[in-house]
Short mmCIF file of C-alpha atoms and ligand atoms in Angstrom, two decimals:
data_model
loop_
_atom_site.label_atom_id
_atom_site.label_comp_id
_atom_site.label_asym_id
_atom_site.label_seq_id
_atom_site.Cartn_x
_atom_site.Cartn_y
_atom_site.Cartn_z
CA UNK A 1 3.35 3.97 -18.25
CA UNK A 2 4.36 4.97 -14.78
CA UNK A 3 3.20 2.71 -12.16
CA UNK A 4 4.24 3.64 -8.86
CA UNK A 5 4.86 1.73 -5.57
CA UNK A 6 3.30 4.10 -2.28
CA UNK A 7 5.41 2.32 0.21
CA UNK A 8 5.53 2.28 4.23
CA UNK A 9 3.64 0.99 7.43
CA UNK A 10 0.07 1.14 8.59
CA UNK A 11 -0.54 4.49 9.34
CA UNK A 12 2.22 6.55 7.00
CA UNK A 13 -0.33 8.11 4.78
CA UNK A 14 -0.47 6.02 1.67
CA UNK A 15 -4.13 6.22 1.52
CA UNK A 16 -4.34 10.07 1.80
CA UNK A 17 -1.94 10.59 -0.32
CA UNK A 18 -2.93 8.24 -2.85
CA UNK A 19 -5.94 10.20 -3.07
CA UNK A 20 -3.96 13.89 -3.95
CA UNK A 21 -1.74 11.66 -6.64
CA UNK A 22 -4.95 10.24 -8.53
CA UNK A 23 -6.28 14.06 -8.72
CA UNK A 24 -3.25 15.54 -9.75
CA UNK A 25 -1.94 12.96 -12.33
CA UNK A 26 -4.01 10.38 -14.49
CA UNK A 27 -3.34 7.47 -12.64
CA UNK A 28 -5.24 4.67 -11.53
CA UNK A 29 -5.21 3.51 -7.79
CA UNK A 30 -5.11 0.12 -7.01
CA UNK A 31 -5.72 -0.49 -3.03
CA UNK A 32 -5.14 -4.28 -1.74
CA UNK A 33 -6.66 -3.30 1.52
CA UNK A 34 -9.69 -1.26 -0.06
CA UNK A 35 -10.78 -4.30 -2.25
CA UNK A 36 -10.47 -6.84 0.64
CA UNK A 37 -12.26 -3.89 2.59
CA UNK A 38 -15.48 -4.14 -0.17
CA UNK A 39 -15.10 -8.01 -0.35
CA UNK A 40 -15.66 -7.98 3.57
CA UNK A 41 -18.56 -5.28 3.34
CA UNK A 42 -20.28 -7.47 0.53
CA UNK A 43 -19.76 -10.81 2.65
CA UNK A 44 -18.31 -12.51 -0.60
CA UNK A 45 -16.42 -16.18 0.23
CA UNK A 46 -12.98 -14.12 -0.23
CA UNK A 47 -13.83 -11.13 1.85
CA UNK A 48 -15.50 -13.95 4.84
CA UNK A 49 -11.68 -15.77 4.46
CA UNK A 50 -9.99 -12.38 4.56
CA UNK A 51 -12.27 -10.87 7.66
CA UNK A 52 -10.44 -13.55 10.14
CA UNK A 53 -7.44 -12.47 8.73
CA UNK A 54 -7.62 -8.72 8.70
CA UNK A 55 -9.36 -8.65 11.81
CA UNK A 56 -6.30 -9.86 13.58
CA UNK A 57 -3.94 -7.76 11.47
CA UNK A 58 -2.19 -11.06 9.69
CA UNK A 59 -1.41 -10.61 5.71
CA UNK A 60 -3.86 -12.55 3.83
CA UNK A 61 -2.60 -15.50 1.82
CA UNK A 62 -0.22 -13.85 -1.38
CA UNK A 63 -2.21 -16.06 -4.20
CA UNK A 64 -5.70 -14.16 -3.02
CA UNK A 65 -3.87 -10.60 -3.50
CA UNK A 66 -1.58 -11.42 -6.40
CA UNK A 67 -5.07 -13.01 -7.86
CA UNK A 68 -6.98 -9.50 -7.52
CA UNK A 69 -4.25 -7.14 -8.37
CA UNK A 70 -4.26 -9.48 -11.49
CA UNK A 71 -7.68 -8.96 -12.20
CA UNK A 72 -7.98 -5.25 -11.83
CA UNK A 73 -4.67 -4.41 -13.96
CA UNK A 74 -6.79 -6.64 -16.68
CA UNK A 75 -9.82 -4.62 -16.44
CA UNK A 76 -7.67 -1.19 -17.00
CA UNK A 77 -5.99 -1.69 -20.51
CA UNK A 78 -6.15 1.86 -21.19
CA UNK A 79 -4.38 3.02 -17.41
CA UNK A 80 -1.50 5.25 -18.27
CA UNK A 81 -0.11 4.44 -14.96
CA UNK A 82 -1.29 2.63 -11.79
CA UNK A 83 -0.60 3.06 -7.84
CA UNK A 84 0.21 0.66 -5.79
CA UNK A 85 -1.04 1.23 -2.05
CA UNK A 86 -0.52 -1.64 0.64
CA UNK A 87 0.60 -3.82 -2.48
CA UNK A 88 3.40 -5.57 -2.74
CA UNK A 89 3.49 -6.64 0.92
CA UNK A 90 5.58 -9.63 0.73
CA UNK A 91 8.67 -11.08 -1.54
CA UNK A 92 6.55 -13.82 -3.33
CA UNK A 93 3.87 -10.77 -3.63
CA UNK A 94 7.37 -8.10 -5.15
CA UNK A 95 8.26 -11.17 -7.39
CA UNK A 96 4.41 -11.94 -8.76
CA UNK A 97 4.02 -7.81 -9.66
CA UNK A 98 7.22 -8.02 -11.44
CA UNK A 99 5.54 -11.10 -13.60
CA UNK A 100 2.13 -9.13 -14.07
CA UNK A 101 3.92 -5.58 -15.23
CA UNK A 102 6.42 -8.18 -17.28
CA UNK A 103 3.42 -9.62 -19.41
CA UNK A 104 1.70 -6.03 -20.02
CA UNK A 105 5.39 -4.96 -21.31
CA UNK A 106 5.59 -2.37 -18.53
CA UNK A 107 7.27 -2.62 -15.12
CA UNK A 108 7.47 -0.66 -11.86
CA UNK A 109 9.10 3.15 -12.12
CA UNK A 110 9.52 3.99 -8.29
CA UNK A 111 8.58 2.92 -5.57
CA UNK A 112 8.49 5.95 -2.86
CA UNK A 113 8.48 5.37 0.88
CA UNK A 114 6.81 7.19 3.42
CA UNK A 115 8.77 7.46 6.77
CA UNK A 116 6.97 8.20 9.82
CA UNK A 117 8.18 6.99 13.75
CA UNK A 118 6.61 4.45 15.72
CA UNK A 119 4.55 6.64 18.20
CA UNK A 120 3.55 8.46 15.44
CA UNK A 121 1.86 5.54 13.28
CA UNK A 122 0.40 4.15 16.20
CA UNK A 123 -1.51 7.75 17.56
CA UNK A 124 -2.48 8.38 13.86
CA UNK A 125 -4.55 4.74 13.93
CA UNK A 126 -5.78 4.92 16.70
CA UNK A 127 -7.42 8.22 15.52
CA UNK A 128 -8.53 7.01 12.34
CA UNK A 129 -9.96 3.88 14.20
CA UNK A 130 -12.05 6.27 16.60
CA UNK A 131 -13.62 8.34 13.23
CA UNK A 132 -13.85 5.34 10.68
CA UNK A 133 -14.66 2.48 12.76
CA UNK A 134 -12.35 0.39 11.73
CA UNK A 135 -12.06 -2.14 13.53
CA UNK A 136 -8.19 -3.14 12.93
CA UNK A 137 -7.19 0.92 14.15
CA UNK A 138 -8.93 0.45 17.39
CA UNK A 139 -6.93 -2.52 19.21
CA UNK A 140 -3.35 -1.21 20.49
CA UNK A 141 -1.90 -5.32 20.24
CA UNK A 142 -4.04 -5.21 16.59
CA UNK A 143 -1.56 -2.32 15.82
CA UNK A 144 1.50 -3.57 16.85
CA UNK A 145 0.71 -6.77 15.34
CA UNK A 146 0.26 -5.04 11.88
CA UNK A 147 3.58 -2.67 12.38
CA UNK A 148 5.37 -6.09 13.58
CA UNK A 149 3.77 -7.80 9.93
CA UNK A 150 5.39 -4.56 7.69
CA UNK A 151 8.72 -5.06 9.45
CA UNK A 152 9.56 -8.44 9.09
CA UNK A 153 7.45 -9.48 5.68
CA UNK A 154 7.28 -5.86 4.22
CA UNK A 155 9.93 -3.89 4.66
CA UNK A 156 13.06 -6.21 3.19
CA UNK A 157 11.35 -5.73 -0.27
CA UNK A 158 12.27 -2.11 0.01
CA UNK A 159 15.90 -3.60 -0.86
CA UNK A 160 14.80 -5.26 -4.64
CA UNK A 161 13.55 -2.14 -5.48
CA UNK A 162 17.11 0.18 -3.99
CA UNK A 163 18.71 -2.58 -6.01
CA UNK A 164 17.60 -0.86 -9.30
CA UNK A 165 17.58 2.53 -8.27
CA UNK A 166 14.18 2.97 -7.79
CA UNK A 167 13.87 3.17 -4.06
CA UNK A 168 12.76 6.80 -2.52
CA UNK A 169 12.21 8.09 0.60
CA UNK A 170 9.94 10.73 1.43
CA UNK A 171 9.60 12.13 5.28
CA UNK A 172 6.03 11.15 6.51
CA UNK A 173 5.19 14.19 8.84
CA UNK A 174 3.76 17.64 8.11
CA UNK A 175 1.08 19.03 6.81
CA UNK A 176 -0.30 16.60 3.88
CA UNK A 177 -0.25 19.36 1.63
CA UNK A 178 3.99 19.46 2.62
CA UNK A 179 4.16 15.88 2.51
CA UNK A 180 2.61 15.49 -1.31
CA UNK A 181 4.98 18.57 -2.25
CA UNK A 182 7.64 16.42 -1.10
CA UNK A 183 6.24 13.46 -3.34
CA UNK A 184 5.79 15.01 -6.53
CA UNK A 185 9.30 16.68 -6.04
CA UNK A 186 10.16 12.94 -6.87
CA UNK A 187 7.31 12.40 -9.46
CA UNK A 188 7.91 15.17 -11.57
CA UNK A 189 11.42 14.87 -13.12
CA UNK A 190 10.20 11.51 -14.19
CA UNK A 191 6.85 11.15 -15.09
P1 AMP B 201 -4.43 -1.78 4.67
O1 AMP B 201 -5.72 -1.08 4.39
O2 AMP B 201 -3.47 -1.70 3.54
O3 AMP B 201 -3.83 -1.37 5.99
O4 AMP B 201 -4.78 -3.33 4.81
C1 AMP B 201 -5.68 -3.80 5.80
C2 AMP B 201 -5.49 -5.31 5.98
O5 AMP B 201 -5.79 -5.98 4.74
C3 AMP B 201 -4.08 -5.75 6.33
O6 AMP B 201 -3.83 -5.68 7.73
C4 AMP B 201 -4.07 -7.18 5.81
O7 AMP B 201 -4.80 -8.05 6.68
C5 AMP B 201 -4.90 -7.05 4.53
N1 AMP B 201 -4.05 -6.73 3.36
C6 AMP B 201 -4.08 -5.59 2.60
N2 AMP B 201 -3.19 -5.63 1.61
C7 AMP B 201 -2.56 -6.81 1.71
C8 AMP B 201 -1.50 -7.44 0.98
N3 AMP B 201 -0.92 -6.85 -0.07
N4 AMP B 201 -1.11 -8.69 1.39
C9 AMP B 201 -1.69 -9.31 2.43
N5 AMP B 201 -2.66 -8.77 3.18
C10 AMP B 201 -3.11 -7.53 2.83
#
């Protein structure tokens, strides 16, 4: 299997990108803020919980996460890979993935890191928030609470993952198209 970690902050591209990588290899694209996103939409007791949460840009609680990532690597036994987008955000959440991939005798392959500055993230959201309406893109303090989230809870997991070699980072600007050349520059040798 290759099951790959699509790393960075709010804004970096993971969700774009994640979309040219599940069209150009057979993978299967797991999205913790896309499922809370349909829980919300189909006012389900999770996605009520979560809405407080995500509305103010805090991480939801690790057990609801680690309990749907569980769930939808369960319901894809025949994946021949999976990526991981906005997931794992937190140590316990690193730790718990480890424990999942462990028990379907598999484990993480890379995890690769889009890098994009400050200023950057932040005009990119608010863009998306004016054409999406979401509602978490369109508050400047909602913003920098979410960037402030990935840098202290987020970011130090990059290390467990540059502890086995597996850490890579890609440069977040350009084109998309120059940005997911970049990416499978990485991909290839490997997969
Ligand atoms: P995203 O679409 O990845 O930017 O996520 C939107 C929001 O969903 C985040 O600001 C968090 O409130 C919540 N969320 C998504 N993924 C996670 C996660 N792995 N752990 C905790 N909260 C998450």
């Amino acid at each position: 299997m290759f099951n790959l970690i699509l790393f960075g902050p709010p804004g970096a591209g993971k969700g774009t990108q994640s979309e040219l990588l599940i069209s150009n290899y057979s993978l299967v694209h797991l999205s913790t803020g896309d499922i809370l996103r349909s829980e919300v939409a189909a006012k389900s007791e999770l996605g009520i919980r979560a809405k407080e949460l995500m509305d103010r840009g805090d991480l939801v609680p690790d057990e609801v996460v680690i309990g749907m990532i569980k769930s939808k690597l369960e319901a894809n036994p025949d994946a021949s890979g999976f990526i991981f987008d906005g997931f794992p955000r937190t140590a316990a959440q690193a730790e718990a993935l480890d424990g999942l991939l462990t028990d379907l005798q598999t484990s993480i392959t890379m995890m690769i890191a889009l890098e994009v500055s400050e200023e950057e993230l932040i005009n990119r959201l608010l863009n998306r928030g004016k054409e999406s309406g979401r509602s978490d893109d369109q508050d400047k303090s909602i913003i920098l609470n979410r960037i402030e989230e990935y840098r202290l809870k987020t970011e130090p997991i990059k290390d467990h993952y540059a502890a086995q070699n597996k850490f890579h980072p890609v440069e977040g600007i350009g084109s998309i198209d120059d940005i997911f050349d970049r990416i499978s520059a990485v991909i290839d040798p490997v997969i």
